[in-house]
XYZ file of C-alpha atoms in Angstrom:
564
model
C 15.193 22.150 -14.075
C 18.569 22.400 -12.251
C 19.725 19.678 -10.036
C 19.682 21.982 -6.999
C 16.208 23.151 -7.657
C 15.080 19.507 -8.047
C 16.630 18.704 -4.625
C 14.732 21.633 -3.030
C 11.417 20.437 -4.400
C 12.054 16.846 -3.348
C 13.058 17.884 0.143
C 10.484 20.580 0.874
C 7.474 19.203 -0.892
C 7.595 15.401 -0.751
C 3.854 15.104 -1.102
C 3.295 17.197 -4.127
C 4.951 17.922 -7.518
C 4.529 21.393 -8.889
C 6.028 23.360 -11.653
C 7.500 26.795 -10.825
C 5.929 28.177 -14.046
C 2.337 27.523 -12.959
C 2.318 26.928 -9.180
C 1.104 30.439 -8.532
C -1.893 30.257 -10.801
C -5.164 29.826 -8.745
C -7.121 26.710 -9.981
C -10.114 28.769 -10.928
C -8.094 31.118 -13.234
C -8.292 30.430 -17.012
C -5.060 28.952 -18.237
C -3.829 27.591 -21.591
C -3.025 23.894 -21.834
C 0.617 24.740 -22.530
C 0.989 26.573 -19.257
C -1.022 24.084 -17.277
C 0.820 21.108 -18.580
C 4.020 22.504 -17.211
C 2.789 21.262 -13.852
C 2.624 17.665 -15.086
C 5.397 15.060 -15.271
C 5.118 14.788 -19.043
C 4.151 18.257 -20.423
C 4.339 17.328 -24.145
C 1.994 14.247 -23.629
C -0.299 16.401 -21.561
C -0.637 19.031 -24.277
C -1.398 16.308 -26.825
C -4.492 15.038 -24.898
C -6.042 18.228 -23.548
C -8.456 20.192 -25.770
C -7.002 23.521 -27.028
C -9.428 25.681 -25.108
C -8.124 29.152 -24.211
C -10.601 30.156 -21.494
C -10.740 27.075 -19.341
C -9.378 26.488 -15.831
C -7.800 23.546 -14.029
C -11.168 22.130 -13.051
C -12.378 21.902 -16.679
C -9.188 20.211 -17.798
C -9.169 17.926 -14.873
C -12.779 16.687 -15.539
C -11.917 16.248 -19.210
C -8.815 14.210 -18.314
C -10.569 11.923 -15.884
C -13.497 11.366 -18.275
C -11.001 10.535 -21.014
C -9.292 8.154 -18.593
C -12.544 6.301 -18.069
C -12.988 5.827 -21.792
C -9.306 4.523 -22.212
C -9.692 2.207 -19.169
C -12.786 0.688 -20.726
C -11.037 0.068 -24.040
C -7.996 -1.500 -22.306
C -10.181 -3.865 -20.345
C -11.926 -4.902 -23.567
C -8.564 -5.542 -25.166
C -7.470 -7.758 -22.238
C -10.662 -9.718 -22.404
C -10.133 -10.413 -26.118
C -6.792 -11.946 -25.326
C -8.288 -14.067 -22.592
C -10.871 -15.284 -25.067
C -7.957 -16.849 -26.950
C -6.608 -18.627 -23.756
C -6.369 -21.946 -25.499
C -3.458 -20.509 -27.489
C -1.658 -19.038 -24.477
C 0.630 -20.474 -21.839
C -0.570 -20.787 -18.230
C 1.837 -18.012 -17.049
C 0.490 -15.686 -19.818
C -3.113 -16.389 -18.756
C -2.280 -15.636 -15.137
C -0.698 -12.350 -16.088
C -3.691 -11.443 -18.220
C -6.030 -12.289 -15.305
C -4.062 -9.999 -13.127
C -4.413 -7.214 -15.757
C -8.157 -7.856 -15.880
C -8.571 -7.648 -12.062
C -6.547 -4.537 -11.947
C -8.307 -3.018 -14.990
C -11.717 -3.601 -13.266
C -10.414 -1.807 -10.196
C -9.212 1.104 -12.366
C -12.679 1.535 -13.801
C -14.128 1.554 -10.331
C -11.639 4.038 -9.052
C -12.029 6.387 -12.095
C -15.739 6.268 -11.913
C -15.638 7.206 -8.221
C -13.146 9.904 -8.904
C -15.161 11.412 -11.652
C -18.238 11.645 -9.494
C -16.299 13.933 -7.173
C -14.492 16.097 -9.752
C -17.563 16.481 -11.890
C -19.539 18.190 -9.092
C -16.806 20.062 -7.251
C -15.004 23.217 -8.480
C -12.934 24.051 -5.397
C -10.130 22.747 -3.228
C -11.436 19.858 -1.180
C -11.105 19.137 2.440
C -8.138 17.052 3.478
C -9.973 13.749 3.970
C -11.988 13.941 0.770
C -8.999 15.022 -1.384
C -6.954 12.227 0.179
C -9.596 9.680 -0.858
C -9.425 10.658 -4.447
C -5.681 11.164 -4.608
C -5.294 7.649 -3.218
C -7.611 6.201 -5.847
C -5.784 8.030 -8.714
C -2.349 6.966 -7.229
C -3.559 3.339 -7.097
C -4.606 3.448 -10.725
C -1.047 4.107 -11.745
C 0.151 1.360 -9.450
C -2.307 -1.101 -11.117
C -0.988 -0.224 -14.550
C 2.575 -0.883 -13.463
C 1.583 -4.159 -11.756
C -0.047 -5.324 -15.035
C 3.061 -4.610 -16.989
C 5.264 -6.175 -14.400
C 3.275 -9.369 -14.544
C 3.442 -9.554 -18.283
C 7.208 -9.046 -18.163
C 7.567 -11.833 -15.513
C 5.686 -14.316 -17.786
C 8.421 -14.894 -20.423
C 5.975 -16.883 -22.557
C 3.624 -13.866 -22.773
C 5.927 -11.820 -25.063
C 3.329 -11.630 -27.836
C 0.621 -10.434 -25.363
C 2.993 -7.967 -23.838
C 3.835 -6.527 -27.265
C 0.152 -6.055 -27.902
C -0.567 -4.443 -24.595
C 2.594 -2.443 -23.944
C 1.679 0.670 -26.018
C -1.852 1.081 -24.699
C -0.534 0.449 -21.193
C 2.059 3.121 -21.657
C -0.280 5.650 -23.235
C -3.048 5.026 -20.687
C -0.552 5.448 -17.790
C 0.592 8.865 -19.142
C -3.081 9.889 -19.341
C -3.754 8.661 -15.846
C -0.625 10.645 -14.714
C -2.178 13.801 -16.215
C -5.410 13.123 -14.297
C -3.570 12.721 -11.049
C -1.428 15.861 -11.645
C -4.462 18.025 -12.401
C -6.412 16.667 -9.559
C -3.563 17.470 -7.243
C -3.232 20.990 -8.651
C -7.028 21.785 -8.534
C -8.565 19.896 -5.725
C -5.869 18.936 -3.241
C -5.069 21.412 -0.392
C -1.451 22.472 -0.072
C -1.128 20.594 3.195
C -2.672 17.376 4.417
C -2.895 18.708 7.993
C -6.396 19.191 9.397
C -7.628 22.767 9.893
C -5.974 24.344 12.909
C -3.130 21.858 13.133
C 0.468 22.670 12.230
C 2.889 19.922 11.180
C 5.448 21.405 13.529
C 3.187 20.738 16.568
C 3.874 17.367 18.001
C 0.736 15.816 19.428
C 0.892 12.227 20.652
C -2.429 10.462 21.111
C -3.050 6.803 21.670
C -6.286 5.106 20.742
C -6.752 2.291 23.175
C -8.346 -0.808 21.657
C -6.934 -4.298 21.017
C -4.433 -5.014 23.822
C -2.120 -8.010 23.951
C -4.094 -9.560 21.251
C -7.388 -9.343 22.960
C -10.502 -7.770 21.680
C -12.191 -4.577 22.932
C -15.833 -4.420 23.835
C -18.055 -5.081 20.846
C -21.426 -3.734 19.811
C -23.527 -6.612 18.541
C -27.019 -7.875 18.640
C -27.964 -10.184 21.526
C -28.308 -13.056 19.025
C -24.892 -12.420 17.594
C -23.349 -12.123 21.007
C -24.910 -15.433 22.106
C -23.409 -17.139 18.985
C -20.065 -15.513 19.654
C -19.981 -16.470 23.292
C -20.871 -20.089 22.459
C -18.144 -20.672 19.789
C -15.266 -18.479 20.798
C -12.683 -18.434 23.562
C -13.783 -16.300 26.415
C -10.379 -14.593 26.748
C -10.894 -12.816 23.480
C -13.610 -10.833 25.134
C -11.600 -9.460 28.062
C -12.639 -5.795 28.234
C -10.125 -3.072 27.662
C -10.545 0.744 27.646
C -11.281 2.042 24.206
C -13.673 2.582 21.278
C -16.220 -0.222 20.912
C -15.993 -2.216 17.737
C -19.284 -2.692 16.032
C -20.012 -6.233 14.685
C -22.902 -7.215 12.474
C -22.281 -10.930 12.283
C -19.836 -13.689 13.108
C -18.756 -17.143 11.906
C -16.108 -19.492 13.279
C -13.585 -21.500 11.319
C -12.244 -24.647 12.988
C -10.572 -27.584 11.457
C -12.074 -29.983 13.977
C -15.580 -29.381 12.733
C -16.823 -27.599 15.824
C -17.221 -24.258 14.096
C -19.402 -23.049 11.204
C -16.746 -23.915 8.556
C -13.523 -25.868 8.281
C -11.791 -23.522 5.757
C -11.344 -19.744 5.675
C -12.469 -19.422 2.084
C -15.890 -21.142 2.868
C -16.306 -18.540 5.650
C -15.480 -15.671 3.234
C -18.131 -16.975 0.742
C -20.945 -16.217 3.276
C -19.659 -12.811 4.261
C -21.912 -9.954 3.067
C -21.013 -7.933 0.012
C -20.402 -4.203 -0.041
C -20.802 -3.532 3.652
C -20.156 0.117 4.683
C -18.100 1.449 7.533
C -21.330 2.189 9.507
C -22.724 -1.349 9.040
C -20.129 -2.813 11.434
C -17.687 -5.657 10.780
C -18.490 -9.133 9.709
C -16.149 -11.149 11.946
C -14.453 -14.373 11.053
C -12.830 -16.095 13.984
C -10.225 -18.682 12.889
C -9.215 -21.052 15.578
C -5.702 -22.472 16.025
C -4.506 -24.740 13.237
C -2.526 -24.774 10.026
C -4.712 -23.715 7.093
C -3.097 -24.735 3.823
C -5.141 -22.571 1.490
C -4.710 -19.553 -0.740
C -6.967 -16.892 0.681
C -8.345 -14.106 -1.455
C -10.617 -11.341 -0.226
C -12.001 -9.520 -3.266
C -13.306 -6.061 -3.665
C -16.897 -6.910 -2.709
C -15.990 -8.217 0.705
C -15.663 -4.917 2.546
C -15.330 -4.231 6.235
C -14.359 -7.773 7.277
C -12.476 -8.493 10.492
C -10.593 -11.733 10.806
C -9.149 -12.841 14.170
C -6.981 -15.885 14.909
C -5.758 -17.457 18.160
C -2.389 -15.821 17.846
C 0.873 -15.689 15.945
C 2.128 -19.197 15.181
C -1.184 -20.589 16.425
C -3.507 -19.772 13.584
C -1.298 -20.234 10.493
C -2.286 -19.644 6.876
C 0.262 -21.209 4.464
C 0.934 -21.529 0.733
C 3.920 -21.984 -1.546
C 3.254 -20.152 -4.886
C 6.130 -18.422 -6.584
C 7.304 -16.791 -9.684
C 9.666 -19.633 -10.508
C 6.635 -21.977 -10.483
C 4.817 -19.872 -13.039
C 2.895 -17.351 -10.953
C 3.248 -13.633 -11.206
C 4.474 -11.828 -8.079
C 1.001 -10.352 -7.801
C -0.832 -13.745 -7.711
C 1.833 -15.656 -5.808
C 0.343 -14.408 -2.477
C -0.777 -16.836 0.202
C -3.190 -14.217 1.517
C -4.498 -11.423 -0.647
C -6.982 -8.749 0.356
C -8.617 -6.065 -1.782
C -11.870 -5.342 0.091
C -11.827 -1.964 1.805
C -11.678 -1.711 5.601
C -10.230 -5.121 6.354
C -8.880 -5.725 9.804
C -6.592 -8.770 10.497
C -5.581 -9.739 14.062
C -3.640 -12.614 15.694
C -2.539 -14.915 12.905
C 0.519 -15.862 10.852
C 0.695 -15.837 7.030
C 3.520 -17.885 5.359
C 4.842 -18.526 1.959
C 6.953 -21.640 2.202
C 8.293 -21.619 -1.427
C 11.795 -20.811 -0.004
C 14.551 -18.514 -1.076
C 15.336 -20.587 -4.201
C 11.914 -19.715 -5.672
C 12.666 -15.973 -5.575
C 9.456 -13.800 -5.616
C 6.979 -15.518 -3.317
C 4.521 -13.308 -1.511
C 2.999 -14.106 1.898
C 0.649 -11.128 2.131
C -0.567 -8.927 -0.697
C -2.560 -5.995 0.476
C -4.488 -3.751 -1.853
C -7.224 -2.951 0.607
C -7.908 0.763 1.339
C -8.132 1.656 5.029
C -6.786 -1.711 6.011
C -5.221 -2.705 9.329
C -3.141 -5.651 10.525
C -2.471 -6.084 14.343
C -0.403 -8.659 16.011
C 0.193 -10.763 12.819
C 3.229 -12.459 11.423
C 4.274 -12.494 7.816
C 6.954 -15.076 6.843
C 8.745 -15.543 3.520
C 12.026 -14.770 1.814
C 11.916 -12.566 -1.233
C 8.906 -10.144 -1.434
C 7.214 -11.276 1.774
C 4.834 -8.419 2.261
C 3.452 -6.666 -0.818
C 1.918 -3.365 0.406
C 0.426 -2.947 -3.018
C -1.709 0.189 -3.084
C -4.027 2.564 -1.057
C -3.869 3.229 2.624
C -2.593 0.595 5.128
C -1.521 0.381 8.813
C 0.455 -2.360 10.545
C 0.869 -2.544 14.265
C 2.921 -4.901 16.419
C 3.486 -7.310 13.520
C 6.485 -9.536 12.816
C 7.815 -9.469 9.270
C 10.496 -11.967 8.065
C 12.232 -11.895 4.738
C 15.356 -11.362 2.567
C 15.277 -9.495 -0.693
C 12.815 -6.529 -0.966
C 10.649 -8.156 1.668
C 8.446 -5.071 2.369
C 7.609 -3.647 -1.029
C 4.868 -2.029 -3.093
C 3.302 1.368 -3.554
C 0.706 1.844 -0.809
C 0.594 4.625 1.643
C 1.672 2.402 4.520
C 2.799 2.931 8.099
C 4.463 0.152 10.089
C 4.327 0.917 13.809
C 5.851 -0.942 16.778
C 6.636 -3.891 14.395
C 9.536 -6.323 14.545
C 11.386 -6.615 11.259
C 13.628 -9.700 10.897
C 16.050 -10.035 7.979
C 16.696 -13.656 7.263
C 19.665 -15.580 5.796
C 19.365 -15.254 1.982
C 20.835 -17.494 -0.637
C 24.558 -17.385 -1.215
C 25.526 -14.242 -3.128
C 22.430 -12.317 -2.168
C 22.003 -9.380 0.106
C 18.962 -8.373 2.218
C 16.944 -5.230 1.349
C 14.180 -4.551 3.846
C 12.198 -2.295 1.570
C 11.611 -1.730 -2.132
C 9.147 1.019 -2.441
C 7.490 1.348 -5.882
C 6.332 4.996 -6.416
C 6.297 5.729 -10.110
C 4.872 9.288 -10.231
C 5.788 12.415 -8.168
C 2.109 13.132 -7.487
C 1.361 9.768 -5.888
C 0.790 10.294 -2.094
C 2.380 6.899 -1.391
C 5.411 5.579 0.495
C 6.601 3.353 3.374
C 6.886 4.824 6.884
C 8.481 2.640 9.489
C 7.880 4.178 12.912
C 9.107 2.943 16.290
C 9.901 -0.547 15.003
C 12.741 -2.925 15.792
C 15.119 -4.271 13.175
C 17.044 -7.403 14.325
C 18.381 -10.504 12.500
C 16.319 -13.691 12.623
C 18.026 -16.614 14.255
C 19.433 -18.102 11.050
C 21.008 -14.760 10.068
C 22.240 -14.059 13.539
C 24.106 -17.291 13.506
C 25.733 -16.322 10.221
C 25.893 -12.584 10.690
C 28.658 -11.970 8.195
C 27.122 -14.004 5.426
C 25.070 -11.254 3.855
C 24.725 -7.472 4.090
C 21.380 -5.980 5.098
C 20.182 -2.590 3.826
C 17.258 -0.439 4.740
C 15.903 -0.275 1.213
C 16.564 0.159 -2.510
C 14.654 2.080 -5.181
C 12.366 -0.286 -7.092
C 10.811 2.590 -9.004
C 11.703 6.140 -10.001
C 10.192 8.064 -7.079
C 10.708 5.473 -4.408
C 9.929 6.923 -0.912
C 10.720 5.355 2.449
C 11.234 6.830 5.897
C 12.517 5.325 9.080
C 11.616 7.174 12.260
C 12.393 6.398 15.938
C 13.351 2.803 15.075
C 15.834 0.503 16.720
C 18.386 -0.689 14.191
C 20.576 -3.589 15.266
C 24.146 -3.899 13.958
C 22.764 -6.128 11.153
C 22.012 -2.856 9.198
C 24.921 -2.017 6.929
C 26.593 1.376 7.746
C 25.839 2.484 4.185
C 22.232 2.142 5.034
C 20.745 1.992 1.517
C 21.440 0.038 -1.656
C 21.343 1.019 -5.337
C 18.940 -0.751 -7.647
C 20.807 -0.274 -10.873
C 23.625 2.209 -11.198
C 22.426 5.717 -10.525
C 18.766 4.897 -11.279
C 16.345 7.044 -9.138
C 19.139 8.227 -6.803
C 18.196 11.933 -7.434
C 14.418 11.364 -7.573
C 13.839 9.089 -4.717
C 13.006 10.248 -1.149
C 14.721 8.251 1.613
C 14.976 9.659 5.032
C 15.871 8.806 8.696
C 14.808 10.512 11.818
C 15.792 9.928 15.510
C 16.559 6.225 15.132
C 18.648 4.341 17.651
C 20.743 1.274 18.051
C 24.132 0.274 16.579
C 22.883 0.293 13.017
C 21.371 3.766 13.154
C 24.580 5.821 12.891
C 24.168 8.007 9.774
C 27.782 9.213 9.503
C 28.668 6.674 6.736
C 25.269 6.658 4.982
C 24.876 7.070 1.203
C 25.384 10.582 -0.210
C 22.598 10.390 -2.870
C 20.702 13.557 -3.752
C 17.447 11.939 -2.515
C 18.634 10.777 0.873
C 18.073 12.892 3.968
C 18.507 13.030 7.616
C 15.403 14.931 8.602
C 14.050 16.957 11.650
C 10.884 16.519 13.607
C 8.819 18.855 11.410
C 9.608 16.821 8.188
C 9.221 13.528 10.019
C 5.733 14.492 11.281
C 4.629 14.355 7.599
C 4.955 10.529 7.785
C 3.051 9.871 10.965
C -0.283 8.077 11.149
C -2.117 11.385 11.597
C -0.643 13.156 8.614
C 0.477 10.493 6.175
C -2.623 8.262 6.502
C -5.068 10.734 8.136
C -5.549 7.806 10.429
C -7.405 9.685 13.170
C -10.364 9.630 10.797
C -10.623 5.877 10.310
C -8.394 3.889 12.683
C -10.489 4.433 15.881
C -13.304 2.260 14.603
C -10.979 -0.701 14.227
C -10.275 -0.847 17.889
C -6.514 -1.219 17.103
C -3.986 0.737 19.273
C -2.034 3.353 17.366
C 0.022 6.393 17.990
C -0.994 9.466 15.960
C 2.264 11.417 15.984
C 5.908 11.042 16.880
C 6.702 9.573 20.195
C-alpha cells in the first residue's frame, strides 16, 4: 500500500481498517480466506488459521475465529497457572507479572465467551450500541495481551518465564487480531452514529446531574434513605435538576469509627457481586481522611458508586512502583475493573516520587466507568486508562512522563491537566496512548480541558519541555479539542517515542484549541498528525466516541454530548 493511500485511510477512516481489495464485498457473500484475509492486519497469519472453505462468508469465518480464540485463551491461562504452581522457584517480580497475566487471561476468557454468544447467533450488521459493546471487548483482549507481555518485560528476573510465554502470547494476539478484524468487517456498521444522526450535525446537549460535587436526587428504599441521612452529610443531598440516581444500598467509611467501616477495602468486601445497571448502585460514602491502602475493585463488583468529601479531603494514597518490584499494571494505588463504576469527590495519589519512574495512581479497566470531580496525583504514569470505555469530568490530573496513558476509549472533559517538574534531563509527555491494532476503537479524547503547569513547574518553567503526547504503540490515537493550552506546551506539540516509530500509523489531531500553547504553525509534520475540522472532531465526542448518551445519564454526572 502506498504511503499516500495509507494517509488517506488514516485520515478518513480513523475508526476502521479496511482493505481496498475486499471492502466492497458484502459480509453475507461467500469469499475465500485469501481474499477475506486481505482486510486483516496480518493476511498471511490469517490465512494460516482460517479453514480453506470456498463457500463461506465473513460470519462463518468470524465465528470460527472467535471460537478458536476461546480455545487458545484457555490453553494460555492453563500455561500461566503451571508457572504459578512453581512460584517457589520464581522471583517476587516474576510472580507479580504472572499474576497480572492470570488476571488478564481470565478477563480475556470472559470477553471472548461474551463475544461468541453474540456472533454465534447473529448473521447481520449489528446496531451501533451492540456492535460497540463487542468491538470494545475484542479491543480490550488485545490490550490485555500486550499488558501481560509488558509486565513480563518489566520484571527482568522473569526472563525464563517470558521466553516460555512470548511465543503463545504472540500467536494468540495475532489470532485475536483476526477475530477483531472479522467482527469489524461483518458485524460493525460503517458509522457509529445513531440512526438519523449525521456526524456533521453539531448537537450540544447537557445532562444535568452532579453539580459542584453534590449529589442529584436518589431513588432508594425508605430504609436505605434513613440510613443514608443518618450517616452522611446533608449537603451531599442538595437537590439539582437531572436524572435520578438509583441506589440499592449504602455503607459509610470513616476513620473515626462512626461509620460502618474504617477502611475502603472492608466496605468493598460487603458490596454485592454482579449487579446489573438496572439494579441501581451500591454506594460507598468515604468521609474525609487519608486512607493509606491499595484499593482494588475486581470484575465481580459491578455498578458501584464511591463518593468522598472532596478533592484533597478524602485522599487514597499508596507508593508502589516499578523500581520497587511491581509491574506498571499492579503499581496502582486505586484499581478498578468492575463495570459501571462511578467515582466522585476524592483524591488518589501515588507518592513513590519521580525517582521511582512508573508509579500509577489510578488504573481503570472498568467498562462504562465515570470519574467526576476527582484528583489523580503522581509523576510518571499517573493515570492508566487501561481498556474499555471511560469518561472523566472536572478532574485534576498531575504528572510528568506519559501521565495519561493506556488503551481505553476515553474522554476527558472539562478537566485540569497539570504537568509537574520532572527529574533532571526528563521531559513531560501528557499522553502515551497505546493502541496496537488498527481495528481497535480506542483512543484518548481531551475535550474542553485546561493545560497549565503545576506550581513547581511554573516556578521552573524552562527546566523541562512539555509535549501533548508521544506514541507508546504503533497505532497511538489522541485528539485535543477546544482545550486551553498554556505556554507550557512546546510549540512542536508532540514528541517522538523512538526515531520514526509509528509516525505514519499514529493518529494525532487538534481542533479549535486556544491559549498560547495552541498555535499549530510550528507543530510536527508527521504523516499521522492532523489539524482537523468540526466534522472529524465530532467523531471523538462523548456521543460518538463513547456512545455516552446511552449510559452516562444513569450516573447523574454532567456531560456534554457534542462539541461546544
